[in-house]
Coordinates of C-alpha atoms and ligand atoms in Angstrom, one line a residue:
X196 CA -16.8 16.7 7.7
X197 CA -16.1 13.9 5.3
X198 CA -14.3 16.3 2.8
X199 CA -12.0 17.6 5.2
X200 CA -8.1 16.5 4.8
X201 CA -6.2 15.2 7.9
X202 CA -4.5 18.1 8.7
X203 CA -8.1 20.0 8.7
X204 CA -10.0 17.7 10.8
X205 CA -7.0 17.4 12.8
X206 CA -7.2 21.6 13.2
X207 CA -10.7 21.5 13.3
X208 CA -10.9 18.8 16.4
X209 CA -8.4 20.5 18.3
X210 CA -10.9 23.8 17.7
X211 CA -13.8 21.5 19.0
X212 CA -15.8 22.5 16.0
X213 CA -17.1 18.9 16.3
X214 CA -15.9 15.7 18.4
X215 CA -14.2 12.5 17.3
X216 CA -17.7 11.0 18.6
X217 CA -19.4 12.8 16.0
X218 CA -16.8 12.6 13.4
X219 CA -16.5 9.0 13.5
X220 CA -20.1 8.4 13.6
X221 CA -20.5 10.4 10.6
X222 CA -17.4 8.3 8.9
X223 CA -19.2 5.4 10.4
X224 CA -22.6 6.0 8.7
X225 CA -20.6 6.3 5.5
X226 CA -19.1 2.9 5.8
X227 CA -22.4 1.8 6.3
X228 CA -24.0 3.3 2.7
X229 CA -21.1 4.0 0.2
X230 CA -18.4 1.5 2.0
X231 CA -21.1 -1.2 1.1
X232 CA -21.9 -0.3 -2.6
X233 CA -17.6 -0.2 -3.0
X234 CA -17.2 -3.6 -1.1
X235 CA -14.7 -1.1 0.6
X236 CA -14.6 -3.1 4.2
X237 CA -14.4 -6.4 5.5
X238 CA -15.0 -5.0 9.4
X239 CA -16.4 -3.0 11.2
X240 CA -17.1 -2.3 14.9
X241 CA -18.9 0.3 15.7
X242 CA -19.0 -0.1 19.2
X243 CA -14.8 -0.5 19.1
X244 CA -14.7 2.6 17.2
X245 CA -16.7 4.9 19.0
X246 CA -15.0 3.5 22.5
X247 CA -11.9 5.0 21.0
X248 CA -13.7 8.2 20.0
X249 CA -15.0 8.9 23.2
X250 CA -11.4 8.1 24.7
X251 CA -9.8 10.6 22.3
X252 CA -12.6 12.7 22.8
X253 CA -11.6 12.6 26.8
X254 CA -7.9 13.2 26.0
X255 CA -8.4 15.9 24.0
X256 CA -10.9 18.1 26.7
X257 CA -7.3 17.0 29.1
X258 CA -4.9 18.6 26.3
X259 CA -3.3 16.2 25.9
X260 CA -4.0 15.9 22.0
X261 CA -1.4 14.9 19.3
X262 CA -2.1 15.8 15.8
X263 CA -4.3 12.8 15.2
X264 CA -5.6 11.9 18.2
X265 CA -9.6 11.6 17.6
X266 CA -9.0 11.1 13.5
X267 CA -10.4 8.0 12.1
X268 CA -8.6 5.6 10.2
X269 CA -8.8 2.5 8.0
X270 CA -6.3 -0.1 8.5
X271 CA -5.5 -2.7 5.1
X272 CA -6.7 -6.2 7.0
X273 CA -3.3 -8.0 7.7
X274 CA -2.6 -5.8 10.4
X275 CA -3.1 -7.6 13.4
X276 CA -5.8 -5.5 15.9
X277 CA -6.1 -7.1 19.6
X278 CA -9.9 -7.9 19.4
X279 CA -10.4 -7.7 15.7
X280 CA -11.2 -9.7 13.2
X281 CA -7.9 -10.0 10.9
X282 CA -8.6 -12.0 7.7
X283 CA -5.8 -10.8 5.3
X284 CA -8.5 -11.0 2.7
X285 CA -8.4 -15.0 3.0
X286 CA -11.1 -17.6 3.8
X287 CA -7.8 -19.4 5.7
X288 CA -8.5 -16.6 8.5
X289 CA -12.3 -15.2 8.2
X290 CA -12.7 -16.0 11.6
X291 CA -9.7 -14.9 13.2
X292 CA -9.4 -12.5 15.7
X293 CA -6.4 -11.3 16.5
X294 CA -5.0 -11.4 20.4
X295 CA -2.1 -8.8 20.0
X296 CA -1.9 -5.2 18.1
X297 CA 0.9 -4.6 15.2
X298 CA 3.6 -2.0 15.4
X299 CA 1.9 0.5 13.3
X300 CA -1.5 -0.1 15.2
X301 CA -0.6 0.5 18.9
X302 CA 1.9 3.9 17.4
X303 CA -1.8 5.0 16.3
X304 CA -3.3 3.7 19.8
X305 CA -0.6 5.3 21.6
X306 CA -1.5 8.9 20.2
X307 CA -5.5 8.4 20.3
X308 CA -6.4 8.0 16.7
X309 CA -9.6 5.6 16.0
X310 CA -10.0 2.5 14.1
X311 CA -12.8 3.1 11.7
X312 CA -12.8 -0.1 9.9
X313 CA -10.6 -3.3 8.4
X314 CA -9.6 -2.6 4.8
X315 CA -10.7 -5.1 2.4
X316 CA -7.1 -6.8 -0.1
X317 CA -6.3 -9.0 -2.2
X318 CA -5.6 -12.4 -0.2
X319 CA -2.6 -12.2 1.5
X320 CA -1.6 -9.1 -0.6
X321 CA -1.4 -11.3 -4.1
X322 CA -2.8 -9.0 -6.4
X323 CA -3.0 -5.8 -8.7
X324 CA -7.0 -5.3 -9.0
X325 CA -8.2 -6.5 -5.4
X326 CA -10.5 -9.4 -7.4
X327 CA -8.6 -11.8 -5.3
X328 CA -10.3 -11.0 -2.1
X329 CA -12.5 -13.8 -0.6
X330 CA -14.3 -10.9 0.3
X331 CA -15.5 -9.9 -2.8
X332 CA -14.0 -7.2 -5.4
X333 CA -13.4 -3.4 -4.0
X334 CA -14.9 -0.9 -6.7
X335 CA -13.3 2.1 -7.8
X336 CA -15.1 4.6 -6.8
X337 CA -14.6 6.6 -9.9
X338 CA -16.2 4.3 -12.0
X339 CA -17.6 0.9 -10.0
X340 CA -17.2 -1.4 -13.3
X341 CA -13.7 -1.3 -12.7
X342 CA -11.1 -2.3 -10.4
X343 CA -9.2 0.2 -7.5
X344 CA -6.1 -1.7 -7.8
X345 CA -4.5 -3.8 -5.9
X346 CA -3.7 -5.4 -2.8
X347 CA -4.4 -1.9 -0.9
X348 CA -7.7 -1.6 -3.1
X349 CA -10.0 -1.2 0.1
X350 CA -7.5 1.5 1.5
X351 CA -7.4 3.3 -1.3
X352 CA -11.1 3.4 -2.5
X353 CA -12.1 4.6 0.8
X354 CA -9.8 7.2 1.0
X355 CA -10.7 8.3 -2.9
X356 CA -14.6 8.3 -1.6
X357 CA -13.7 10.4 1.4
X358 CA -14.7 7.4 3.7
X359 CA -11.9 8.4 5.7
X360 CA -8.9 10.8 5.5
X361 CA -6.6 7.8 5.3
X362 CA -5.3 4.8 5.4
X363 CA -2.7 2.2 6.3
X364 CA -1.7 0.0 3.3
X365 CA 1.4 -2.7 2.1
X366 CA 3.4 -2.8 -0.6
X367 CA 5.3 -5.6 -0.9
X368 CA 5.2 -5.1 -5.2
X369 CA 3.1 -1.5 -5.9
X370 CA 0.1 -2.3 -3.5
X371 CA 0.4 1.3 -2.0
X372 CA 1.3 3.0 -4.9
X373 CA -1.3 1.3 -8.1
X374 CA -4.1 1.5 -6.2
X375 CA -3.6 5.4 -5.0
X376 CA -2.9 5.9 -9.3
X377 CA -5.8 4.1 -10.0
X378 CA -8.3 6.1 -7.2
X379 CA -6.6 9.6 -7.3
X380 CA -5.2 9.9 -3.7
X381 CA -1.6 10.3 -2.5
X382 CA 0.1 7.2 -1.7
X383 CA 3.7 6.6 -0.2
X384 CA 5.6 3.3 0.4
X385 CA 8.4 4.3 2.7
X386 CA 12.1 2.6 2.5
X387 CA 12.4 -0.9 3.5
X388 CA 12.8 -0.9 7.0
X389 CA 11.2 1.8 8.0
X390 CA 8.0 0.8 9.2
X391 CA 8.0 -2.0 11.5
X392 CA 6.4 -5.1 10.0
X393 CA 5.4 -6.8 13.3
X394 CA 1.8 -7.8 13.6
X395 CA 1.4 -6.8 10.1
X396 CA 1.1 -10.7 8.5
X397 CA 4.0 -11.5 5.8
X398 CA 3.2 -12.3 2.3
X399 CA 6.8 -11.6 1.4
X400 CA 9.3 -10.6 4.3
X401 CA 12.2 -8.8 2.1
X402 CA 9.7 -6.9 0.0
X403 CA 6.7 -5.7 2.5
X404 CA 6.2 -2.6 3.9
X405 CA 3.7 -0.8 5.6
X406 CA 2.8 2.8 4.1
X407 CA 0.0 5.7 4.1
X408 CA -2.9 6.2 1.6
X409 CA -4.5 9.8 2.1
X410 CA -5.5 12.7 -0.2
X411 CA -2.2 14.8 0.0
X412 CA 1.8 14.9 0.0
X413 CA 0.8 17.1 4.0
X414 CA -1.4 13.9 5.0
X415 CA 0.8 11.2 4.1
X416 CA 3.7 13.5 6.2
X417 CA 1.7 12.9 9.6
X418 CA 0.6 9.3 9.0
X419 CA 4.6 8.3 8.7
X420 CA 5.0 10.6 11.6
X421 CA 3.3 7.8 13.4
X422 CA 3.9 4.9 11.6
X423 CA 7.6 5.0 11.3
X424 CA 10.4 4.2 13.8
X425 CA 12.5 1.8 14.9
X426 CA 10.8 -1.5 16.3
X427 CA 13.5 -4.2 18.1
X428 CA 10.6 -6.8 17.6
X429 CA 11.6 -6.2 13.5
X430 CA 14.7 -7.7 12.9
X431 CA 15.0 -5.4 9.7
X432 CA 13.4 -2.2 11.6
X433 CA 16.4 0.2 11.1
X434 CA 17.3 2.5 14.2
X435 CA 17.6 5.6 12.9
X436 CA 16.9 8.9 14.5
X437 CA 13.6 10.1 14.8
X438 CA 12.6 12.2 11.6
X439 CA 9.7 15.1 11.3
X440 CA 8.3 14.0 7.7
X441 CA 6.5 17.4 8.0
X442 CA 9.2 19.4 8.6
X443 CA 10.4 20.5 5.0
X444 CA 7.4 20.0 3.1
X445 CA 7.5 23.9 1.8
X446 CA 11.4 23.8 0.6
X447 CA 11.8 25.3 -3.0
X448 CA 12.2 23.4 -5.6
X449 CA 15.0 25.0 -7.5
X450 CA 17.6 22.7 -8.8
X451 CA 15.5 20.1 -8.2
X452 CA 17.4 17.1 -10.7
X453 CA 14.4 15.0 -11.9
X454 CA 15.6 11.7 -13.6
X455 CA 13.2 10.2 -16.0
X456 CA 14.5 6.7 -16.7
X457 CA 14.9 5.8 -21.0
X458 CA 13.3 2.3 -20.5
X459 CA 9.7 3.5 -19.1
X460 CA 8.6 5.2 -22.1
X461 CA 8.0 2.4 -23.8
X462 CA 5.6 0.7 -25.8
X463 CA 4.4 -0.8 -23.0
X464 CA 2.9 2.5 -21.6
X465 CA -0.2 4.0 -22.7
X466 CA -0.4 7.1 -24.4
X467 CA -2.8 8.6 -22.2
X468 CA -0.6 8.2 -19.1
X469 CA 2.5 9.3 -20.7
X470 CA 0.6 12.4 -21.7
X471 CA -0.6 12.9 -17.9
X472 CA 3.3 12.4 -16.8
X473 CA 5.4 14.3 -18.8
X474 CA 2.4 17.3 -18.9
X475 CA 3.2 16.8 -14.7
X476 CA 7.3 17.2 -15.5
X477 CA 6.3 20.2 -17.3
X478 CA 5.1 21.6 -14.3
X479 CA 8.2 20.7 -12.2
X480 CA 10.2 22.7 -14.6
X481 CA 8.2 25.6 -13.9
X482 CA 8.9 25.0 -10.4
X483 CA 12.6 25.0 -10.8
X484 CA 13.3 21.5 -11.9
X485 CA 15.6 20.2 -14.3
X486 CA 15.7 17.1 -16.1
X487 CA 18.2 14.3 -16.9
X488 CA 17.6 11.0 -18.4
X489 CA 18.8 8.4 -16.6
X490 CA 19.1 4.7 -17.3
X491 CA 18.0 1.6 -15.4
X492 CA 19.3 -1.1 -18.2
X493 CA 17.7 -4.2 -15.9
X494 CA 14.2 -2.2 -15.8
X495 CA 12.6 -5.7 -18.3
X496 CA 14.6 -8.5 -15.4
X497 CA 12.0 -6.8 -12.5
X498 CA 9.2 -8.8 -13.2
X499 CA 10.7 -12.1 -13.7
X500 CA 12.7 -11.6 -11.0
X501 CA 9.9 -10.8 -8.5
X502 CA 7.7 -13.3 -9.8
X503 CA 10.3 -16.0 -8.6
X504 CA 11.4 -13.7 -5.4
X505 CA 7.9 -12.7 -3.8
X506 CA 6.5 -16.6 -4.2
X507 CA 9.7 -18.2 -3.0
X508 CA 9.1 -15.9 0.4
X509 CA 5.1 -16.8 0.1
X510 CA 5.5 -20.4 -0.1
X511 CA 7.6 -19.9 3.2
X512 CA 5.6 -17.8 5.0
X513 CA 2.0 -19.3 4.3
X514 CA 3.0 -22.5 5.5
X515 CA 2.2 -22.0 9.2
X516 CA -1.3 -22.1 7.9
X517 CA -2.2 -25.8 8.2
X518 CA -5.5 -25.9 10.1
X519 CA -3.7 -26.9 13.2
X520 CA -2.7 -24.2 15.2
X521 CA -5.1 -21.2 13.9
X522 CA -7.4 -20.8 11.0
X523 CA -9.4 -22.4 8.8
X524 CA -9.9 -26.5 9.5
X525 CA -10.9 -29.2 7.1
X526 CA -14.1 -30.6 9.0
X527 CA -13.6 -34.2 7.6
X528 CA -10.5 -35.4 7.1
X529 CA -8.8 -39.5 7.2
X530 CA -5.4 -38.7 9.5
X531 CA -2.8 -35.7 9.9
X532 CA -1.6 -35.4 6.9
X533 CA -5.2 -35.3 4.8
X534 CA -5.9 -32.5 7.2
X535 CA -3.5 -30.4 6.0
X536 CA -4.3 -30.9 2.5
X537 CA -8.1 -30.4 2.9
X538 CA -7.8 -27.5 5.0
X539 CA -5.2 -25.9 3.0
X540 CA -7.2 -26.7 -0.7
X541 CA -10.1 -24.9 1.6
X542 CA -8.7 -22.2 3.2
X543 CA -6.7 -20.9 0.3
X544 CA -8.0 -18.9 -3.4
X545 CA -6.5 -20.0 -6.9
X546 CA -4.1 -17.2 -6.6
X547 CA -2.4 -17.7 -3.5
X548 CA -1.9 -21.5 -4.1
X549 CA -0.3 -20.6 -7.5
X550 CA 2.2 -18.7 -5.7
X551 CA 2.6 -21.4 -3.0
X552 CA 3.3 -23.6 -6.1
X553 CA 5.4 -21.6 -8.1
X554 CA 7.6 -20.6 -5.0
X555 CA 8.1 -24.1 -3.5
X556 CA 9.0 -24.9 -7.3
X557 CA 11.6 -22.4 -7.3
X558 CA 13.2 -23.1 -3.9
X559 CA 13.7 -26.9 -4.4
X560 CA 16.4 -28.8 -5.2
X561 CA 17.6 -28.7 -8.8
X562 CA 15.5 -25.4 -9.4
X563 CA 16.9 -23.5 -6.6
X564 CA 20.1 -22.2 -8.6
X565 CA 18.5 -21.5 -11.8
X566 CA 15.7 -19.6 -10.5
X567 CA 15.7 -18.4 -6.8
X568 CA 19.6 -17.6 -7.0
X569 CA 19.6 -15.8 -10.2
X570 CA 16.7 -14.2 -9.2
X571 CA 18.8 -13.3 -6.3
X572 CA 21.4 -11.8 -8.8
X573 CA 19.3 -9.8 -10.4
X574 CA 17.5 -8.0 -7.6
X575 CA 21.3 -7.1 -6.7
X576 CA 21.7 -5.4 -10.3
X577 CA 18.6 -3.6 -10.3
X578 CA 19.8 -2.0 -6.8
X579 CA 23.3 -0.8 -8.4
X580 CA 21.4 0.7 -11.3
X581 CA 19.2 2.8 -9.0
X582 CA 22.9 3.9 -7.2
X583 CA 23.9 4.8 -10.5
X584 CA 20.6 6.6 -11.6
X585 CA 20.8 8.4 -8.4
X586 CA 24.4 9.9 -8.4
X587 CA 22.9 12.2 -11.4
X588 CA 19.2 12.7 -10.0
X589 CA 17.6 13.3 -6.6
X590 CA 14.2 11.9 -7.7
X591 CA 13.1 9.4 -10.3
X592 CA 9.6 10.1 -11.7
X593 CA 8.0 8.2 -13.9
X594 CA 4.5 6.6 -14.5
X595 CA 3.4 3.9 -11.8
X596 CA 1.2 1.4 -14.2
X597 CA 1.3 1.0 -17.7
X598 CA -2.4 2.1 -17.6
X599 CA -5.6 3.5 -16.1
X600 CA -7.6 1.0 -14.0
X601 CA -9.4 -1.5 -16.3
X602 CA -12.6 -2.9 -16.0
X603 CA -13.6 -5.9 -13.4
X604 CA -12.7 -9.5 -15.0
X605 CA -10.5 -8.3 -17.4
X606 CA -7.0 -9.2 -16.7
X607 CA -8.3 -12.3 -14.2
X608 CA -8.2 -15.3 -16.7
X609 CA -4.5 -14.5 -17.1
X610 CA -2.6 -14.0 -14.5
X611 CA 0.7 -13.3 -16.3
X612 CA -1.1 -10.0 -17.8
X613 CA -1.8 -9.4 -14.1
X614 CA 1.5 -9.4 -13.4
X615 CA 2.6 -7.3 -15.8
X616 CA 0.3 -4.4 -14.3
X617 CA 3.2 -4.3 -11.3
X618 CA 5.8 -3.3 -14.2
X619 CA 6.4 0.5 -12.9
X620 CA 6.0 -0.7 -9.3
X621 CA 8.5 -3.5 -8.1
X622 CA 11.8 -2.4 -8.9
X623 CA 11.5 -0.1 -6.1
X624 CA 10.8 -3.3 -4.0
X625 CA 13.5 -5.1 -5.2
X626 CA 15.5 -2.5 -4.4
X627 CA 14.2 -1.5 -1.1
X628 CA 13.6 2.5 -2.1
X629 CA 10.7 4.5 -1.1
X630 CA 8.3 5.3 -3.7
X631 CA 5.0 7.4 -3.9
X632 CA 1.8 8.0 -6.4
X633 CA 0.3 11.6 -6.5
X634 CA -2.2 12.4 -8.8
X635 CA -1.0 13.6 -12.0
X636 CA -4.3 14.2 -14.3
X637 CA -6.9 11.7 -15.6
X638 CA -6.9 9.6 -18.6
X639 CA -9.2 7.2 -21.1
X640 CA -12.8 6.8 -19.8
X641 CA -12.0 9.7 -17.5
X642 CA -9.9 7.8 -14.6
X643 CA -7.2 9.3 -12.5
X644 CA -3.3 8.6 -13.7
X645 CA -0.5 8.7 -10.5
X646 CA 2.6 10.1 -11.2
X647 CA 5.5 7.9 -9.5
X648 CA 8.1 9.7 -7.5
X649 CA 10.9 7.3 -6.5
X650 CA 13.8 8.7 -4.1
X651 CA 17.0 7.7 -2.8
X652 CA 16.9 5.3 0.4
X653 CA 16.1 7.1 3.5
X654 CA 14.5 10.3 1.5
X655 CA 10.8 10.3 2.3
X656 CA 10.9 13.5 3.6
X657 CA 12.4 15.1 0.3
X658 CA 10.1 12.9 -1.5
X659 CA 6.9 14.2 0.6
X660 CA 8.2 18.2 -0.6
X661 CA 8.7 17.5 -3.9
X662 CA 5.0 16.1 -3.9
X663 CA 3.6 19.0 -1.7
X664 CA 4.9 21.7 -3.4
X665 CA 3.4 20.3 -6.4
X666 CA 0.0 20.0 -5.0
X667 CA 0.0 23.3 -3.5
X668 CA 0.4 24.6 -7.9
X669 CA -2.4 21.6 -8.7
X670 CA -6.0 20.4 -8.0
X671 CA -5.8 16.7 -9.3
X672 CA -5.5 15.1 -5.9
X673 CA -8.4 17.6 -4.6
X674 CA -11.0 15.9 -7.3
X675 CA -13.9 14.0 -6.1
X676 CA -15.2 10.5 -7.5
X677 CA -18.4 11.5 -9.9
X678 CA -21.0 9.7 -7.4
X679 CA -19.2 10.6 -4.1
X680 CA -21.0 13.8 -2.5
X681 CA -18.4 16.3 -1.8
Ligands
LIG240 N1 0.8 -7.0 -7.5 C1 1.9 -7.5 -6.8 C2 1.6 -9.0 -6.4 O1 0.6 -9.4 -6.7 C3 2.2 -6.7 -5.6 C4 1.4 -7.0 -4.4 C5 1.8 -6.2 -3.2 O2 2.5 -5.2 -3.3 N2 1.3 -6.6 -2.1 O3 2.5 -9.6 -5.9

């Protein structure tokens, strides 16, 4: 069962070849072996799960089935589940349970899917590799010395070891769309505003966004399905009508314009990525694409500029964890004030407090003009030159990191090479433009390479086409991990 895609376990439930009992026992059982050798979870509740099964099980014997009611899947752990333990990856919250569901999780209550399993991250979404998980590291399951990427590295190893068909992720900087490249599955991080972000914890409110990790362009169409829509409890939720992300997924691709921006064949990318991409452009010609270099002249200003952006919003948003009103407490401590700091120093890894620090830096007075405010500036240029970019093409494509995944411990002594992994990925944050990863090929030491496919605001379900139709002429995303049983 474990092979199947979504769309095929979702045909193959509604058949009754085999319950959502039975399916996510066997997905449960799987958690239980592989999901522990990957460090691919940080809960599961097997009796939660299988309540839910047996519920979906019920609904479907009423007909009263939706296209995933009785599938099981993993959510990243910062969205908030009413009676389960939500950490964000932190110590600050290990022991948290949540009292309320997100957005995203009661649109996947509402139509009867089942919650398999919390997805290990990065804490609080800080990272590229998922090494900065108080958790433990995820391992890519194509190769368990090295990292899945990061923050969704949890979501997107267990999709890539067919734990489960998918999963939610964030991407507040490329966590949806590096750690899909660096596992081989689809990924998709929809327009800002799409996806409500309530109950789904904020590492950085004008950049996060909730998104699908599953094995196809088809899968990733019915996981937005449910996840997107407007959301009044959102103040940036945009009300827009309600869209069918499956609906054009088999439009040809003639005349498709594919812009292929100057500035990302650089040095900076590795020769055995850009050898996967432009062999992938090669095969959009044959499907009718043409292509046009385009230009994004602020492309080198994205990095800087997040770097100052996403901590400014961090140093903000982690502040309501102060030991007081939920979390992790200093248990010794002199007066109020010594608590904070204790439980604070505690709660929080090396990572998140540099960000805390950096973004406090950035946002005080003196600072706050030369830094924050420019920054500001900048994320406005990088906007226009997508505007530009996009009156001559109706995709970007490009690579989405500058590399393969790398080997555990490599990048974390320095945390500016770290960084530098999100190159590809954040403009399309900045921005607020949807972006995916598909598989594209596989380069050095044999790992999968994603090919980035950026659209125009609003454009997912172009986007989701132009990744189907090339996966119905290509077998990358259907490749199985070396040691995962297919
Ligand atoms: N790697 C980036 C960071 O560490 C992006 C993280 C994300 O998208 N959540 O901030």
């Amino acid at each position: 069962m474990h092979q199947d895609t979504l769309a095929g376990l979702a045909r193959r439930l509604a058949a009754r070849e085999f319950s959502s009992v039975e399916l996510t026992r066997a997905l449960l059982d799987r958690a239980q072996s592989l999901g522990k050798t990957l460090n691919a979870y940080i809960t599961l509740d097997e009796e939660r799960s299988l309540a839910q099964a047996a519920a979906a099980d019920a609904r479907i014997a009423r007909g009263e089935a939706s296209p995933l009611t009785g599938i099981p899947i993993a959510h990243k752990d910062l969205f908030c589940a009413d009676g389960w333990r939500t950490t964000c990856g932190s110590k600050m919250l290990a022991n948290w349970i949540s009292p309320y569901d997100a957005h995203v999780i009661s649109r996947f209550n509402d139509i009867g899917a089942v919650l398999l399993g919390k997805a290990n991250m990065d804490e609080f979404a800080m990272g590229s590799s998922n090494e900065n998980s108080h958790f433990g590291p995820v391992r890519n399951p194509w190769e368990v010395s090295r990292v899945p990427g990061g923050s969704s590295g949890g979501s997107a190893a267990i999709v890539a070891a067919r734990l489960a068909p998918a999963a939610t992720g964030t991407d507040t900087g490329g966590s949806i769309r590096q750690p899909a490249a660096f596992t081989g599955v689809s990924g998709l991080r929809p327009t800002y505003g799409r996806v409500s972000r309530y109950g789904m914890v904020a590492f950085a409110s004008s950049l996060d966004q909730g998104g699908p990790l599953a094995r196809t362009a088809e899968d990733l169409a019915l996981m937005l399905n449910v996840m997107a829509g407007f959301d009044p409890r959102d103040s940036t939720s945009v009300d827009r009508p309600a869209e069918d992300f499956s609906a054009r997924l088999n439009a040809p691709l003639e005349g498709l314009r594919i812009g292929l921006p100057k500035e990302y064949f650089s040095a900076a990318l590795s020769q055995d990525v850009a050898t996967a991409i432009l062999a992938a452009i090669e095969a959009y010609k044959k499907l009718g694409a043409t292509v046009v270099e385009v230009s994004l002249p602020n492309q080198h200003l994205c990095v800087p500029a997040y770097y100052v952006l996403a901590p400014a919003e961090a140093s903000s948003n982690l502040a309501r964890y102060d030991g007081v009103r939920y979390g992790h407490r200093a248990s010794e401590y002199s007066d109020l004030l010594d608590m904070y700091k204790k439980s604070r120093a505690e709660g929080l890894g090396a990572e998140v407090k540099r960000r805390i620090l950096v973004g406090t830096y950035v946002l005080s007075h003196g600072y706050y003009d030369a830094y924050y405010l420019q920054a500001q500036k900048v994320r406005r240029l990088i906007a226009n030159d997508f505007k530009a970019a996009f009156a001559q093409c109706d995709v970007i494509m490009g690579p989405v990191a500058p590399s393969v995944a790398f080997p555990l411990g490599s990048k974390t002594t320095d945390p500016v090479q770290m960084y530098l992994e999100d190159l590809y990925t954040i403009s399309v944050n900045l921005a607020g433009l949807p972006g995916m990863s598909i598989p594209c090929g596989f380069g050095a030491a044999g790992m999968p390479v994603g090919l980035q496919i950026i659209g125009p605001w609003f454009e997912e379900a172009r986007m989701l086409n132009v990744a189907h139709r090339f996966q119905q002429v290509t077998d990358w995303h259907s490749k199985v991990p070396p040691g995962v049983d297919a």
